[in-house]
Short mmCIF file of C-alpha atoms in Angstrom, two decimals:
data_model
loop_
_atom_site.label_atom_id
_atom_site.label_comp_id
_atom_site.label_asym_id
_atom_site.label_seq_id
_atom_site.Cartn_x
_atom_site.Cartn_y
_atom_site.Cartn_z
CA MET A 1 80.91 36.71 96.86
CA ALA A 2 78.43 35.43 94.60
CA ASP A 3 75.48 37.32 96.27
CA ASP A 4 77.89 40.44 94.98
CA PHE A 5 77.78 39.72 91.77
CA MET A 6 74.08 39.24 91.70
CA ARG A 7 73.56 42.56 93.34
CA ALA A 8 75.77 44.13 90.72
CA ALA A 9 73.47 42.77 88.08
CA ILE A 10 70.53 43.81 90.05
CA GLU A 11 72.31 47.41 90.18
CA GLU A 12 72.47 47.05 86.22
CA ALA A 13 68.71 46.27 86.07
CA MET A 14 67.67 49.33 88.42
CA LEU A 15 69.60 51.50 86.36
CA GLY A 16 67.86 50.37 82.70
CA LEU A 17 64.55 50.94 84.68
CA SER A 18 65.76 54.49 85.68
CA GLU A 19 66.46 54.94 81.87
CA GLY A 20 63.11 54.34 81.13
CA GLY A 21 64.10 50.55 79.97
CA ILE A 22 63.26 46.97 80.68
CA PRO A 23 64.83 45.96 84.47
CA ILE A 24 67.36 43.29 83.19
CA GLY A 25 70.70 43.39 84.26
CA SER A 26 74.07 41.23 83.81
CA VAL A 27 77.64 40.57 84.57
CA LEU A 28 80.39 38.49 83.11
CA VAL A 29 82.91 37.35 85.93
CA TYR A 30 86.16 36.16 85.83
CA ASP A 31 88.63 35.19 88.44
CA GLY A 32 86.59 36.92 91.21
CA MET A 33 86.22 40.15 88.88
CA ILE A 34 83.51 41.84 86.89
CA LEU A 35 84.81 41.88 83.20
CA GLY A 36 81.67 43.67 81.96
CA ARG A 37 78.41 44.69 83.13
CA GLY A 38 75.38 45.81 81.28
CA HIS A 39 71.74 46.17 81.28
CA ASN A 40 68.83 45.79 78.50
CA ARG A 41 69.08 49.08 76.38
CA ARG A 42 66.51 47.89 73.45
CA VAL A 43 64.54 50.70 74.42
CA GLN A 44 67.00 53.37 75.30
CA ARG A 45 69.31 52.42 72.13
CA GLY A 46 66.41 51.52 69.62
CA SER A 47 68.50 48.18 69.10
CA VAL A 48 67.13 44.59 68.83
CA VAL A 49 70.19 42.90 70.04
CA LEU A 50 71.06 44.93 73.17
CA HIS A 51 69.48 42.46 75.86
CA GLY A 52 71.49 42.79 79.48
CA GLU A 53 73.38 39.54 78.87
CA MET A 54 74.50 40.85 75.39
CA ASP A 55 75.16 44.35 76.97
CA ALA A 56 77.92 42.95 79.45
CA LEU A 57 79.45 40.83 76.99
CA ALA A 58 80.01 43.69 74.74
CA ASN A 59 81.07 45.73 77.60
CA ALA A 60 83.81 43.02 78.50
CA GLY A 61 85.42 43.60 75.36
CA GLN A 62 86.90 40.69 73.11
CA GLN A 63 88.62 38.00 75.63
CA VAL A 64 90.55 34.88 74.28
CA ALA A 65 88.72 31.44 74.82
CA SER A 66 90.36 30.44 77.84
CA VAL A 67 89.02 33.45 79.60
CA TYR A 68 85.12 32.91 78.30
CA GLN A 69 85.52 29.23 79.29
CA ALA A 70 86.53 30.15 82.72
CA SER A 71 83.97 32.58 83.44
CA THR A 72 80.53 32.90 84.87
CA LEU A 73 77.50 34.99 83.66
CA TYR A 74 75.20 36.32 86.03
CA THR A 75 71.79 37.52 84.96
CA THR A 76 68.75 38.78 86.48
CA LEU A 77 66.20 37.10 84.41
CA SER A 78 66.45 33.65 82.69
CA PRO A 79 68.37 34.16 79.07
CA CYS A 80 66.45 34.15 75.97
CA PRO A 81 67.83 32.02 73.00
CA MET A 82 69.72 34.89 71.85
CA CYS A 83 71.65 35.08 74.96
CA THR A 84 71.73 31.56 75.17
CA GLY A 85 73.38 31.49 71.84
CA ALA A 86 76.11 33.93 72.81
CA VAL A 87 76.69 31.62 75.98
CA LEU A 88 77.18 28.29 73.81
CA LEU A 89 79.04 30.41 71.07
CA HIS A 90 81.84 31.58 73.66
CA GLY A 91 81.75 28.70 75.87
CA ILE A 92 80.80 30.05 79.11
CA PRO A 93 80.29 27.03 81.47
CA ARG A 94 78.42 28.46 84.48
CA VAL A 95 75.22 30.82 84.27
CA VAL A 96 73.44 32.10 87.29
CA VAL A 97 70.01 33.30 87.04
CA GLY A 98 68.26 35.81 89.46
CA GLU A 99 64.62 34.54 88.53
CA ASN A 100 62.72 32.62 85.90
CA VAL A 101 58.89 33.35 87.47
CA THR A 102 58.36 35.95 85.02
CA LEU A 103 60.08 34.13 81.89
CA GLN A 104 61.69 30.50 81.45
CA GLY A 105 64.44 30.89 79.04
CA ASP A 106 66.44 28.19 77.01
CA GLU A 107 67.78 26.69 80.23
CA ALA A 108 67.31 23.17 79.19
CA LEU A 109 69.21 23.98 76.06
CA LEU A 110 72.06 24.98 78.24
CA ARG A 111 71.92 22.36 80.65
CA SER A 112 71.78 20.06 77.68
CA ARG A 113 75.22 21.41 76.09
CA GLY A 114 76.94 21.11 79.60
CA VAL A 115 76.29 24.57 81.01
CA ASN A 116 75.77 24.80 84.58
CA VAL A 117 72.62 26.52 85.53
CA GLU A 118 71.86 27.92 88.74
CA VAL A 119 68.45 29.63 89.34
CA ILE A 120 68.26 31.45 92.73
CA GLN A 121 64.83 33.10 92.36
CA ASP A 122 65.97 36.22 94.08
CA PRO A 123 63.20 38.49 95.52
CA THR A 124 64.21 41.69 94.25
CA CYS A 125 64.51 40.13 90.74
CA VAL A 126 61.32 38.52 90.73
CA ARG A 127 59.65 42.05 92.25
CA LEU A 128 61.64 44.17 89.54
CA MET A 129 60.18 42.00 86.74
CA THR A 130 56.63 41.57 87.93
CA ASP A 131 55.84 45.12 88.59
CA PHE A 132 57.43 46.02 85.42
CA VAL A 133 55.36 43.43 83.30
CA ALA A 134 52.48 44.76 85.07
CA ALA A 135 52.76 48.43 84.21
CA HIS A 136 54.07 47.86 80.54
CA PRO A 137 52.64 44.62 79.24
CA THR A 138 52.98 46.12 75.29
CA LEU A 139 56.52 46.86 76.07
CA TRP A 140 57.36 43.47 77.78
CA ASN A 141 55.61 41.74 74.79
CA GLU A 142 57.84 44.00 72.47
CA ASP A 143 61.05 42.69 74.30
CA ILE A 144 60.16 38.88 73.97
CA ASN A 145 58.70 38.91 70.62
CA ALA A 146 55.22 38.36 71.32
CA SER A 147 52.37 39.39 69.49
CA SER A 148 50.24 41.98 71.22
CA GLY A 149 48.28 42.53 67.95
CA GLY A 150 49.82 46.26 67.69
CA ARG A 151 51.48 47.75 64.74
CA PRO A 152 55.35 47.93 64.42
CA VAL A 153 57.27 50.36 66.82
CA ARG A 154 59.40 53.06 65.66
CA ARG A 155 61.66 54.48 68.54
CA TYR A 156 64.25 57.43 68.26
CA LEU A 157 67.72 56.60 69.14
CA THR A 158 67.64 59.21 72.05
CA SER A 159 65.44 59.51 74.57
CA MET A 160 63.46 63.07 74.96
CA LYS A 161 61.06 64.44 77.64
CA THR A 162 58.17 66.56 76.60
CA LYS A 163 55.18 68.03 78.44
CA VAL A 164 51.48 68.92 77.76
CA SER A 165 50.35 72.57 78.13
CA SER A 166 47.77 74.11 80.05
CA LYS A 167 45.56 73.95 76.92
CA GLY A 168 46.20 69.92 76.19
CA GLN A 169 48.54 70.56 73.54
CA ILE A 170 51.67 68.24 73.05
CA VAL A 171 54.81 70.19 73.03
CA ILE A 172 57.32 68.10 70.51
CA PRO A 173 60.85 68.59 71.27
CA ALA A 174 62.83 71.29 69.08
CA GLU A 175 65.52 68.20 67.91
CA ILE A 176 62.85 66.19 66.49
CA ARG A 177 61.36 69.46 64.95
CA VAL A 178 64.32 70.16 63.46
CA ARG A 179 65.31 66.87 62.32
CA ASP A 180 62.15 66.06 60.79
CA GLY A 181 61.27 69.33 59.51
CA ILE A 182 58.00 69.53 61.52
CA ARG A 183 56.40 73.02 61.00
CA PRO A 184 53.72 74.83 63.27
CA GLY A 185 50.30 73.75 62.52
CA GLU A 186 51.38 70.42 61.20
CA GLU A 187 48.50 67.65 62.53
CA PHE A 188 49.17 64.53 64.15
CA ASP A 189 47.08 61.30 64.96
CA ILE A 190 47.31 60.09 68.60
CA GLU A 191 46.84 56.41 69.53
CA ARG A 192 46.71 55.13 73.06
CA LEU A 193 48.54 52.08 73.34
CA GLU A 194 48.11 51.58 76.77
CA SER A 195 48.09 53.65 80.29
CA GLY A 196 50.83 56.39 80.10
CA GLU A 197 52.23 54.86 76.61
CA TYR A 198 50.80 56.73 73.47
CA LEU A 199 51.98 56.83 69.46
CA LEU A 200 51.91 59.95 67.46
CA GLN A 201 51.71 59.48 63.94
CA ARG A 202 52.40 62.37 61.44
CA ARG A 203 49.67 62.83 59.07
CA ALA A 204 50.52 63.15 55.24
CA ALA A 205 50.42 66.53 53.62
CA ARG A 206 47.36 67.29 51.61
CA VAL A 207 47.77 67.72 47.71
CA ASN A 208 49.17 71.03 47.15
CA GLU A 209 49.40 71.69 50.79
CA GLY A 210 52.33 74.83 51.24
CA VAL A 211 51.85 75.95 47.78
CA VAL A 212 50.35 79.19 48.79
CA ASP A 213 52.89 79.63 51.30
CA TRP A 214 55.66 79.22 48.63
CA LEU A 215 54.14 81.66 46.29
CA LEU A 216 54.16 84.12 48.86
CA GLY A 217 57.73 83.67 49.52
CA CYS A 218 58.64 84.28 45.99
CA PRO A 219 58.88 88.18 45.78
CA GLU A 220 61.47 87.75 48.77
CA LYS A 221 63.50 85.25 46.69
CA GLU A 222 63.19 87.41 43.58
CA PHE A 223 61.55 84.57 41.89
CA PHE A 224 59.14 87.48 40.21
CA VAL A 225 58.42 91.14 40.62
CA ALA A 226 55.35 91.98 42.49
CA ILE A 227 52.70 94.39 40.79
CA GLU A 228 49.75 95.93 42.23
CA SER A 229 46.73 93.82 41.03
CA GLU A 230 43.66 95.60 39.44
CA SER A 231 40.85 96.17 41.20
CA THR A 232 37.93 93.59 40.79
CA ASP A 233 35.16 95.65 42.63
CA ASP A 234 33.01 95.48 39.38
CA LEU A 235 33.65 92.05 38.68
#
């Protein structure tokens, strides 16, 4: 039965990976039943707190203290300080960890507070994280708050797809263009973060940019009446 619960956590991790997120999953189990399941959705939701364990606890809903005190939290990766704090706050007595090869969290703190921590070094859990960290080191460093020397990352709350045209131009989805008021012809700087990851930065408008377009639109808006201009051929 315990293997079934870890498999459920792994399923959550793989779901997160398929969404473009970090493959960490978790389930909260009480009396042989899964109360809540979740996965790391920091990237998908633009959240700083939705680690796998936090997502599982949130999806379990508010429980009485006696339920938490008789529950087990399964997680595919050793819990970070934030998730460790949630375990201690709710008095969860047992945590089953899929692996701590990639990251060893605050297991010592949990044990010092009487929590039974079991690390099983599941091969699937290890492979998921090892492959992910190798492919996306920058994103992983963001998740564990490790310095990578980069600039702050801003992410949209919803993930969208785009493509490169035959001329090498990047197509910005209409939803973003409308929401941010992006017009045709605007310029962007592009920065390569790592293989497969790029950052687009909208350039600031130049002084008086757009004034001519505004003036040309004035006749239609009845701001002034157009008149025929005098010839300047002799000037």
